[in-house]
Tab-separated table of C-alpha atoms and ligand atoms in Angstrom:
chain	number	residue	atom	x	y	z
A	122	MET	CA	22.402	-17.800	-30.430
A	123	PHE	CA	19.326	-18.736	-28.466
A	124	SER	CA	18.238	-22.294	-27.887
A	125	PRO	CA	15.028	-23.220	-26.074
A	126	PRO	CA	15.129	-25.467	-23.045
A	127	SER	CA	13.552	-28.879	-23.320
A	128	GLN	CA	10.536	-28.171	-21.177
A	129	VAL	CA	7.517	-26.292	-22.396
A	130	ARG	CA	4.770	-25.421	-19.973
A	131	ARG	CA	1.058	-25.488	-20.362
A	132	VAL	CA	-0.785	-22.290	-19.601
A	133	VAL	CA	-4.527	-22.211	-19.422
A	134	ALA	CA	-6.142	-18.851	-18.999
A	135	SER	CA	-9.588	-17.475	-19.225
A	136	ILE	CA	-10.756	-13.933	-19.553
A	137	SER	CA	-14.446	-13.430	-19.033
A	138	GLY	CA	-15.231	-16.925	-20.217
A	139	PHE	CA	-12.603	-16.881	-22.948
A	140	THR	CA	-10.373	-19.935	-22.538
A	141	ILE	CA	-6.825	-20.200	-23.787
A	142	ALA	CA	-4.745	-23.367	-23.683
A	143	THR	CA	-1.157	-23.771	-24.793
A	144	PRO	CA	0.627	-26.964	-25.844
A	145	SER	CA	2.690	-28.736	-23.261
A	146	VAL	CA	5.795	-30.825	-23.769
A	147	ASN	CA	7.572	-32.646	-21.033
A	148	ALA	CA	6.656	-30.373	-18.126
A	149	GLN	CA	4.308	-29.926	-15.219
A	150	PRO	CA	2.529	-26.625	-14.699
A	151	ARG	CA	3.646	-24.652	-11.675
A	152	GLY	CA	1.274	-22.550	-9.622
A	153	ARG	CA	-2.203	-21.992	-11.014
A	154	SER	CA	-3.273	-23.920	-14.047
A	155	SER	CA	-6.464	-21.952	-14.500
A	156	LEU	CA	-6.484	-18.182	-14.556
A	157	ARG	CA	-9.369	-15.802	-14.594
A	158	LEU	CA	-9.469	-12.083	-15.125
A	159	THR	CA	-12.725	-10.608	-13.943
A	160	VAL	CA	-13.896	-7.887	-16.275
A	161	PRO	CA	-17.019	-5.935	-15.377
A	162	PRO	CA	-19.878	-6.467	-17.861
A	163	SER	CA	-19.529	-2.874	-18.974
A	164	SER	CA	-15.988	-3.626	-20.108
A	165	SER	CA	-17.034	-6.366	-22.512
A	166	ALA	CA	-16.928	-4.114	-25.531
A	167	ALA	CA	-13.330	-3.256	-24.742
A	168	ILE	CA	-12.351	-6.869	-25.424
A	169	ALA	CA	-12.991	-6.327	-29.138
A	170	PRO	CA	-9.726	-5.707	-31.000
A	171	GLY	CA	-8.238	-2.246	-31.128
A	172	ALA	CA	-8.730	-0.102	-34.184
A	173	GLY	CA	-5.086	-0.401	-35.198
A	174	SER	CA	-4.756	-1.875	-38.657
A	175	ALA	CA	-1.305	-3.262	-37.887
A	176	SER	CA	-2.652	-5.732	-35.321
A	177	ARG	CA	-2.872	-9.225	-36.771
A	178	LEU	CA	-4.352	-10.747	-33.637
A	179	PRO	CA	-7.873	-12.129	-33.735
A	180	ALA	CA	-10.894	-10.481	-32.170
A	181	LEU	CA	-11.650	-11.851	-28.702
A	182	ARG	CA	-15.168	-11.734	-27.333
A	183	PRO	CA	-16.603	-13.051	-24.088
A	184	GLY	CA	-17.397	-16.726	-24.394
A	185	GLU	CA	-15.398	-17.118	-27.591
A	186	ARG	CA	-12.781	-19.867	-27.716
A	187	GLY	CA	-9.389	-18.663	-28.840
A	188	PRO	CA	-6.604	-20.285	-30.823
A	189	ARG	CA	-3.927	-22.396	-29.243
A	190	CYS	CA	-0.833	-20.430	-28.464
A	191	ARG	CA	2.760	-20.856	-27.445
A	192	SER	CA	3.721	-20.817	-23.808
A	193	ALA	CA	6.308	-18.611	-22.160
A	194	TRP	CA	8.623	-21.558	-21.606
A	195	TRP	CA	11.708	-19.401	-21.199
A	196	GLN	CA	10.429	-17.830	-17.991
A	197	ASP	CA	11.233	-20.818	-15.831
A	198	SER	CA	14.533	-21.666	-17.428
A	199	ARG	CA	16.731	-18.645	-17.886
A	200	VAL	CA	18.758	-18.726	-21.046
A	201	THR	CA	21.942	-16.692	-21.245
A	202	THR	CA	25.047	-16.626	-23.362
A	203	ALA	CA	28.306	-14.770	-23.076
A	204	ALA	CA	26.975	-12.043	-25.406
A	205	THR	CA	26.215	-9.034	-23.219
A	206	SER	CA	26.117	-6.043	-25.454
A	207	PHE	CA	23.012	-3.981	-24.523
A	208	THR	CA	21.933	-2.155	-21.420
A	209	VAL	CA	18.131	-2.066	-21.423
A	210	LEU	CA	16.427	0.821	-19.635
A	211	VAL	CA	12.921	-0.037	-18.427
A	212	PRO	CA	10.910	2.977	-17.214
A	213	VAL	CA	8.195	2.055	-14.738
A	214	LYS	CA	5.544	4.540	-13.709
A	215	PRO	CA	4.542	3.832	-10.088
A	216	PRO	CA	1.883	1.100	-10.382
A	217	VAL	CA	-0.463	3.124	-8.192
A	218	ARG	CA	-0.744	5.523	-11.181
A	219	GLY	CA	0.304	3.292	-14.075
A	220	LYS	CA	-1.913	1.622	-16.657
A	221	SER	CA	-4.644	4.189	-16.145
A	222	ARG	CA	-6.396	2.928	-19.284
A	223	LEU	CA	-7.208	-0.268	-17.385
A	224	ALA	CA	-9.455	1.873	-15.218
A	225	GLY	CA	-12.452	-0.352	-16.058
A	226	LEU	CA	-10.954	-2.971	-13.763
A	227	PRO	CA	-11.063	-2.821	-9.970
A	228	ASP	CA	-8.321	-0.460	-8.835
A	229	ASP	CA	-6.345	-3.045	-6.867
A	230	GLN	CA	-6.333	-5.350	-9.885
A	231	ARG	CA	-5.187	-2.533	-12.180
A	232	GLN	CA	-2.251	-1.876	-9.847
A	233	ARG	CA	-1.369	-5.566	-9.593
A	234	LEU	CA	-1.480	-5.894	-13.364
A	235	ALA	CA	0.666	-2.789	-13.890
A	236	ALA	CA	3.360	-4.219	-11.609
A	237	ALA	CA	3.006	-7.680	-13.150
A	238	PHE	CA	3.441	-6.391	-16.715
A	239	ALA	CA	6.625	-4.632	-15.638
A	240	LEU	CA	7.990	-7.686	-13.816
A	241	ASP	CA	7.326	-9.947	-16.786
A	242	THR	CA	8.972	-7.390	-19.065
A	243	ILE	CA	12.147	-7.204	-16.996
A	244	THR	CA	12.259	-10.989	-16.561
A	245	ALA	CA	12.175	-11.444	-20.331
A	246	ALA	CA	14.749	-8.696	-20.837
A	247	ARG	CA	17.094	-10.317	-18.332
A	248	ALA	CA	16.704	-13.648	-20.107
A	249	THR	CA	17.742	-12.135	-23.438
A	250	ALA	CA	21.158	-13.275	-24.588
A	251	SER	CA	22.332	-9.904	-25.886
A	252	VAL	CA	21.196	-7.987	-22.786
A	253	GLY	CA	23.946	-7.451	-20.263
A	254	GLU	CA	22.156	-5.186	-17.798
A	255	VAL	CA	18.580	-4.168	-17.110
A	256	MET	CA	18.246	-0.757	-15.510
A	257	VAL	CA	14.797	-0.049	-14.100
A	258	VAL	CA	13.942	3.634	-13.863
A	259	THR	CA	11.222	4.278	-11.332
A	260	ASP	CA	10.168	6.436	-8.402
A	261	ASP	CA	8.267	3.558	-6.797
A	262	HIS	CA	10.263	2.247	-3.825
A	263	ALA	CA	8.394	-1.053	-3.543
A	264	PHE	CA	8.785	-1.861	-7.218
A	265	ALA	CA	12.423	-0.754	-7.005
A	266	ALA	CA	13.078	-3.288	-4.225
A	267	THR	CA	11.470	-6.092	-6.207
A	268	ALA	CA	13.417	-5.157	-9.338
A	269	ARG	CA	16.675	-5.259	-7.377
A	270	GLU	CA	15.771	-8.714	-6.056
A	271	ARG	CA	15.327	-9.776	-9.677
A	272	GLY	CA	18.858	-8.647	-10.508
A	273	CYS	CA	18.162	-5.220	-11.989
A	274	THR	CA	19.902	-1.953	-11.294
A	275	VAL	CA	17.450	0.752	-10.249
A	276	LEU	CA	17.559	4.483	-10.791
A	277	PRO	CA	14.960	7.087	-9.764
A	278	ASP	CA	13.398	9.409	-12.327
A	279	GLY	CA	15.810	12.168	-13.214
A	280	VAL	CA	13.173	14.605	-14.462
A	281	SER	CA	9.815	14.076	-12.766
A	282	GLY	CA	6.902	13.891	-15.151
A	283	ASP	CA	9.128	13.833	-18.254
A	284	LEU	CA	9.627	10.263	-19.458
A	285	ASN	CA	11.933	11.126	-22.357
A	286	ALA	CA	14.214	13.432	-20.372
A	287	THR	CA	14.337	10.831	-17.596
A	288	LEU	CA	15.406	8.188	-20.118
A	289	VAL	CA	18.142	10.425	-21.550
A	290	GLN	CA	19.530	10.987	-18.069
A	291	ALA	CA	19.380	7.263	-17.298
A	292	ALA	CA	21.150	6.557	-20.583
A	293	HIS	CA	24.066	8.750	-19.567
A	294	GLU	CA	24.296	6.961	-16.224
A	295	ALA	CA	24.161	3.581	-17.957
A	296	VAL	CA	27.028	4.537	-20.263
A	297	ARG	CA	29.033	5.772	-17.277
A	298	ARG	CA	28.543	2.407	-15.545
A	299	TRP	CA	28.799	0.101	-18.545
A	300	PRO	CA	30.752	1.867	-21.272
A	301	GLY	CA	30.763	0.002	-24.551
A	302	SER	CA	27.283	-1.465	-24.189
A	303	GLY	CA	24.491	-0.531	-26.557
A	304	LEU	CA	21.479	1.311	-25.149
A	305	ALA	CA	17.793	0.490	-25.485
A	306	ALA	CA	14.688	1.814	-23.732
A	307	LEU	CA	11.934	-0.762	-23.382
A	308	CYS	CA	8.371	-0.030	-22.294
A	309	ALA	CA	7.310	-1.923	-19.178
A	310	ASP	CA	3.922	-3.019	-20.478
A	311	LEU	CA	5.016	-6.032	-22.523
A	312	PRO	CA	3.782	-9.042	-20.499
A	313	ALA	CA	4.036	-11.420	-23.466
A	314	LEU	CA	7.623	-10.419	-24.317
A	315	ARG	CA	9.865	-13.275	-25.417
A	316	PRO	CA	13.652	-13.046	-25.248
A	317	GLU	CA	14.122	-14.185	-28.823
A	318	ASP	CA	11.989	-11.317	-30.109
A	319	LEU	CA	13.955	-8.769	-28.091
A	320	ALA	CA	17.232	-10.329	-29.198
A	321	GLY	CA	16.071	-10.280	-32.817
A	322	ALA	CA	15.207	-6.594	-32.615
A	323	LEU	CA	18.415	-5.614	-30.840
A	324	ALA	CA	20.387	-7.432	-33.522
A	325	GLN	CA	18.935	-5.010	-36.072
A	326	VAL	CA	19.941	-1.814	-34.290
A	327	PRO	CA	22.404	-0.084	-36.633
A	328	ALA	CA	25.757	0.921	-35.195
A	329	GLY	CA	25.873	4.640	-34.576
A	330	GLY	CA	22.204	5.295	-35.363
A	331	ALA	CA	18.816	5.160	-33.693
A	332	ALA	CA	16.156	2.500	-34.226
A	333	PHE	CA	12.770	1.641	-32.789
A	334	VAL	CA	10.025	-0.993	-32.732
A	335	ALA	CA	6.479	0.159	-33.453
A	336	ASP	CA	3.638	-1.202	-31.353
A	337	ALA	CA	1.002	-3.590	-32.708
A	338	HIS	CA	-1.403	-0.711	-33.356
A	339	GLY	CA	1.181	0.915	-35.629
A	340	THR	CA	1.146	4.309	-33.889
A	341	GLY	CA	3.268	3.904	-30.758
A	342	THR	CA	6.693	2.601	-29.840
A	343	THR	CA	7.666	-0.283	-27.580
A	344	MET	CA	11.451	-0.111	-27.863
A	345	TYR	CA	13.903	2.603	-28.823
A	346	ALA	CA	17.639	2.053	-29.153
A	347	ALA	CA	20.557	4.337	-29.971
A	348	ALA	CA	24.147	5.087	-29.088
A	349	VAL	CA	24.334	7.625	-26.271
A	350	GLY	CA	25.219	10.553	-28.540
A	351	HIS	CA	22.112	9.819	-30.615
A	352	PHE	CA	19.846	8.762	-27.753
A	353	ASP	CA	16.817	11.034	-28.171
A	354	PRO	CA	13.600	9.079	-27.485
A	355	HIS	CA	10.195	10.522	-28.350
A	356	PHE	CA	7.861	8.264	-26.394
A	357	GLY	CA	4.314	9.537	-26.087
A	358	VAL	CA	1.224	9.846	-28.276
A	359	GLY	CA	2.144	9.284	-31.945
A	360	SER	CA	5.668	8.191	-31.069
A	361	ARG	CA	6.135	6.013	-34.166
A	362	ALA	CA	5.747	9.048	-36.412
A	363	ALA	CA	7.864	11.153	-34.053
A	364	HIS	CA	10.703	8.626	-34.145
A	365	LEU	CA	10.540	8.456	-37.941
A	366	ARG	CA	10.612	12.268	-38.160
A	367	ALA	CA	13.658	12.271	-35.899
A	368	GLY	CA	15.463	9.969	-38.332
A	369	ALA	CA	15.272	6.712	-36.401
A	370	THR	CA	15.086	3.475	-38.382
A	371	GLU	CA	11.990	1.341	-37.906
A	372	ILE	CA	12.860	-2.261	-37.075
A	373	PRO	CA	10.791	-4.646	-39.218
A	374	GLY	CA	9.839	-8.230	-38.628
A	375	ARG	CA	7.430	-10.618	-36.985
A	376	ILE	CA	8.326	-9.782	-33.418
A	377	ALA	CA	4.791	-9.923	-32.068
A	378	SER	CA	5.638	-10.273	-28.408
A	379	LEU	CA	7.743	-7.110	-28.529
A	380	ARG	CA	5.080	-5.137	-30.374
A	381	HIS	CA	2.252	-6.134	-28.085
A	382	ASP	CA	2.051	-3.532	-25.338
A	383	VAL	CA	-0.987	-3.638	-23.068
A	384	ASP	CA	-2.825	-0.367	-22.717
A	385	ASP	CA	-6.420	-1.533	-22.303
A	386	VAL	CA	-8.459	-4.633	-21.561
A	387	GLY	CA	-8.619	-5.612	-25.225
A	388	ASP	CA	-4.807	-5.558	-25.416
A	389	LEU	CA	-4.689	-7.746	-22.310
A	390	GLY	CA	-6.952	-10.342	-23.913
A	391	ARG	CA	-4.667	-10.472	-26.939
A	392	ALA	CA	-1.572	-10.713	-24.721
A	393	LEU	CA	-3.129	-13.700	-22.951
A	394	VAL	CA	-3.537	-15.346	-26.339
A	395	LEU	CA	0.126	-14.731	-27.165
A	396	GLY	CA	1.149	-16.215	-23.816
A	397	VAL	CA	2.018	-13.953	-20.900
A	398	GLY	CA	4.634	-14.336	-18.195
A	399	THR	CA	4.098	-15.811	-14.765
A	400	GLU	CA	3.379	-12.546	-12.949
A	401	THR	CA	0.698	-11.409	-15.371
A	402	ALA	CA	-0.871	-14.840	-15.378
A	403	LEU	CA	-1.148	-14.713	-11.588
A	404	ALA	CA	-2.374	-11.112	-11.528
A	405	SER	CA	-5.062	-12.044	-14.045
A	406	GLY	CA	-6.301	-14.836	-11.814
A	407	ARG	CA	-9.152	-14.890	-9.362
B	770	GTP	N1	9.924	6.154	-14.701
B	770	GTP	C1	8.876	6.596	-15.391
B	770	GTP	N2	8.260	5.777	-16.261
B	770	GTP	C2	7.190	6.256	-16.935
B	770	GTP	C3	6.692	7.561	-16.771
B	770	GTP	N3	5.614	7.721	-17.585
B	770	GTP	C4	5.452	6.562	-18.231
B	770	GTP	N4	6.394	5.657	-17.838
B	770	GTP	C5	6.602	4.301	-18.359
B	770	GTP	O1	6.758	4.438	-19.775
B	770	GTP	C6	6.063	3.407	-20.479
B	770	GTP	C7	4.933	3.975	-21.330
B	770	GTP	O2	4.091	4.654	-20.450
B	770	GTP	P1	2.610	5.201	-20.724
B	770	GTP	O3	1.938	4.420	-21.781
B	770	GTP	O4	2.723	6.668	-20.885
B	770	GTP	O5	1.922	4.937	-19.307
B	770	GTP	P2	1.323	3.616	-18.731
B	770	GTP	O6	1.378	3.659	-17.257
B	770	GTP	O7	2.001	2.440	-19.370
B	770	GTP	O8	-0.197	3.617	-19.211
B	770	GTP	P3	-1.349	4.754	-19.079
B	770	GTP	O9	-1.383	5.235	-17.665
B	770	GTP	O10	-2.598	4.031	-19.461
B	770	GTP	O11	-0.961	5.834	-20.053
B	770	GTP	C8	5.627	2.439	-19.387
B	770	GTP	O12	6.686	1.546	-19.179
B	770	GTP	C9	5.453	3.349	-18.178
B	770	GTP	O13	5.548	2.623	-16.964
B	770	GTP	C10	7.371	8.411	-15.840
B	770	GTP	O14	7.023	9.575	-15.634
B	770	GTP	N5	8.445	7.880	-15.186
B	771	PEQ	C1	4.745	5.640	-24.422
B	771	PEQ	C2	3.738	5.280	-25.453
B	771	PEQ	O1	3.233	4.037	-25.123
B	771	PEQ	P1	1.671	3.703	-24.962
B	771	PEQ	O2	0.999	4.932	-24.468
B	771	PEQ	O3	1.198	3.245	-26.283
B	771	PEQ	O4	1.738	2.601	-23.963
B	771	PEQ	C3	4.324	5.237	-26.864
B	771	PEQ	O5	3.843	4.425	-27.678
B	771	PEQ	O6	5.229	6.007	-27.136
C-alpha cells in the first residue's frame, strides 16, 4: 500500500546542546543541516520526559547525546495511491494563541513552532495514501492561505471557542462535499507524523463506529475517526477516557509518530528524536 521512495535524508538537530543525527541513504540534505532550538536555562527541567507512563521515548537532557533516529524521508517525495477514502479534519488554533504551553520559549518562536507543527501535520496527512482530502479548520487568515497553497480545503471555526462543536460542524460540511469518504479529526501538533502511521491507524477504524488514537502520555487523543452519524469527538483534558466512555474503540499499535503530540518543550525534544518535518526543523533552528 505504501512504498518508501529511494532517497532518505539526513537530519541533524540540536536542542540545547542535544545532538540528533539520522541515517542517510542516497540523498543530499536540503536547507539547513544543523538545527538549534534555543531554550532558556530555566526551561532545562522541562526537557526531562513527561510523567506519562505510556511514553517509551528516552529522557533527553541538555548536553546528552540521543539515539539515532529515522528521517522524515516522505516529506520531500510525496507518496500517493488511488486509495482516497478519508477526509481528515485538522483544527488549527491561530498560532498567535496556540501552543501556549511552550510559553517558556520566546513568543515569536512559540508562534513559529505552532504554525510549523500544523504545516508538518497537514503535509504528512496529505501524503497519506488513504487520505483523499485534508480540511483545515481555522480562524487564522494567514495560516488559512498557506494551507490552501498546500492543497488543503479551509473552513473557519463554526462555533468559536468550542473545538468539538466546530469539528462536528466541519464534519457535516466534509460529508456534504465528499460523500462516501470516512471522517477523521487530527490534532495539528504532530510534527513527527509519518504517513504510514496515519494510514495504519485509519485502516483500523471500524465501519460504522468511532475510534481514536491515544497520545503518548496515555491521557489525551491525537486522532478521532467516525462516520458522520457517530461523529462525536471529546477532545480536551482527559479525552482518552472521555472517548472510551463514549464507546469509541481505542486503536492499538506502535504508531509512535501519530501518538507524539507536542505540548511542551520536553515533547518537542522527543519529537526531534523521532524525526520532525521540514517546517518544524526550520522553526527549531537559530
Ligand atoms: N480551529 C480550532 N482549533 C483548535 C481550537 N482549540 C484547539 N484547537 C486545535 O486543536 C488541537 C488541540 O488543541 P489544544 O491542545 O487544546 O491547544 P494547543 O494550541 O495545541 O496547545 P495549548 O495552547 O498549549 O493548549 C490543536 O490542533 C489545536 O490547534 C479552536 O478553538 N479552534
Ligand atoms: C486536545 C487535547 O490535546 P492536548 O491538549 O493534549 O494537545 C486532547 O488530548 O484531547
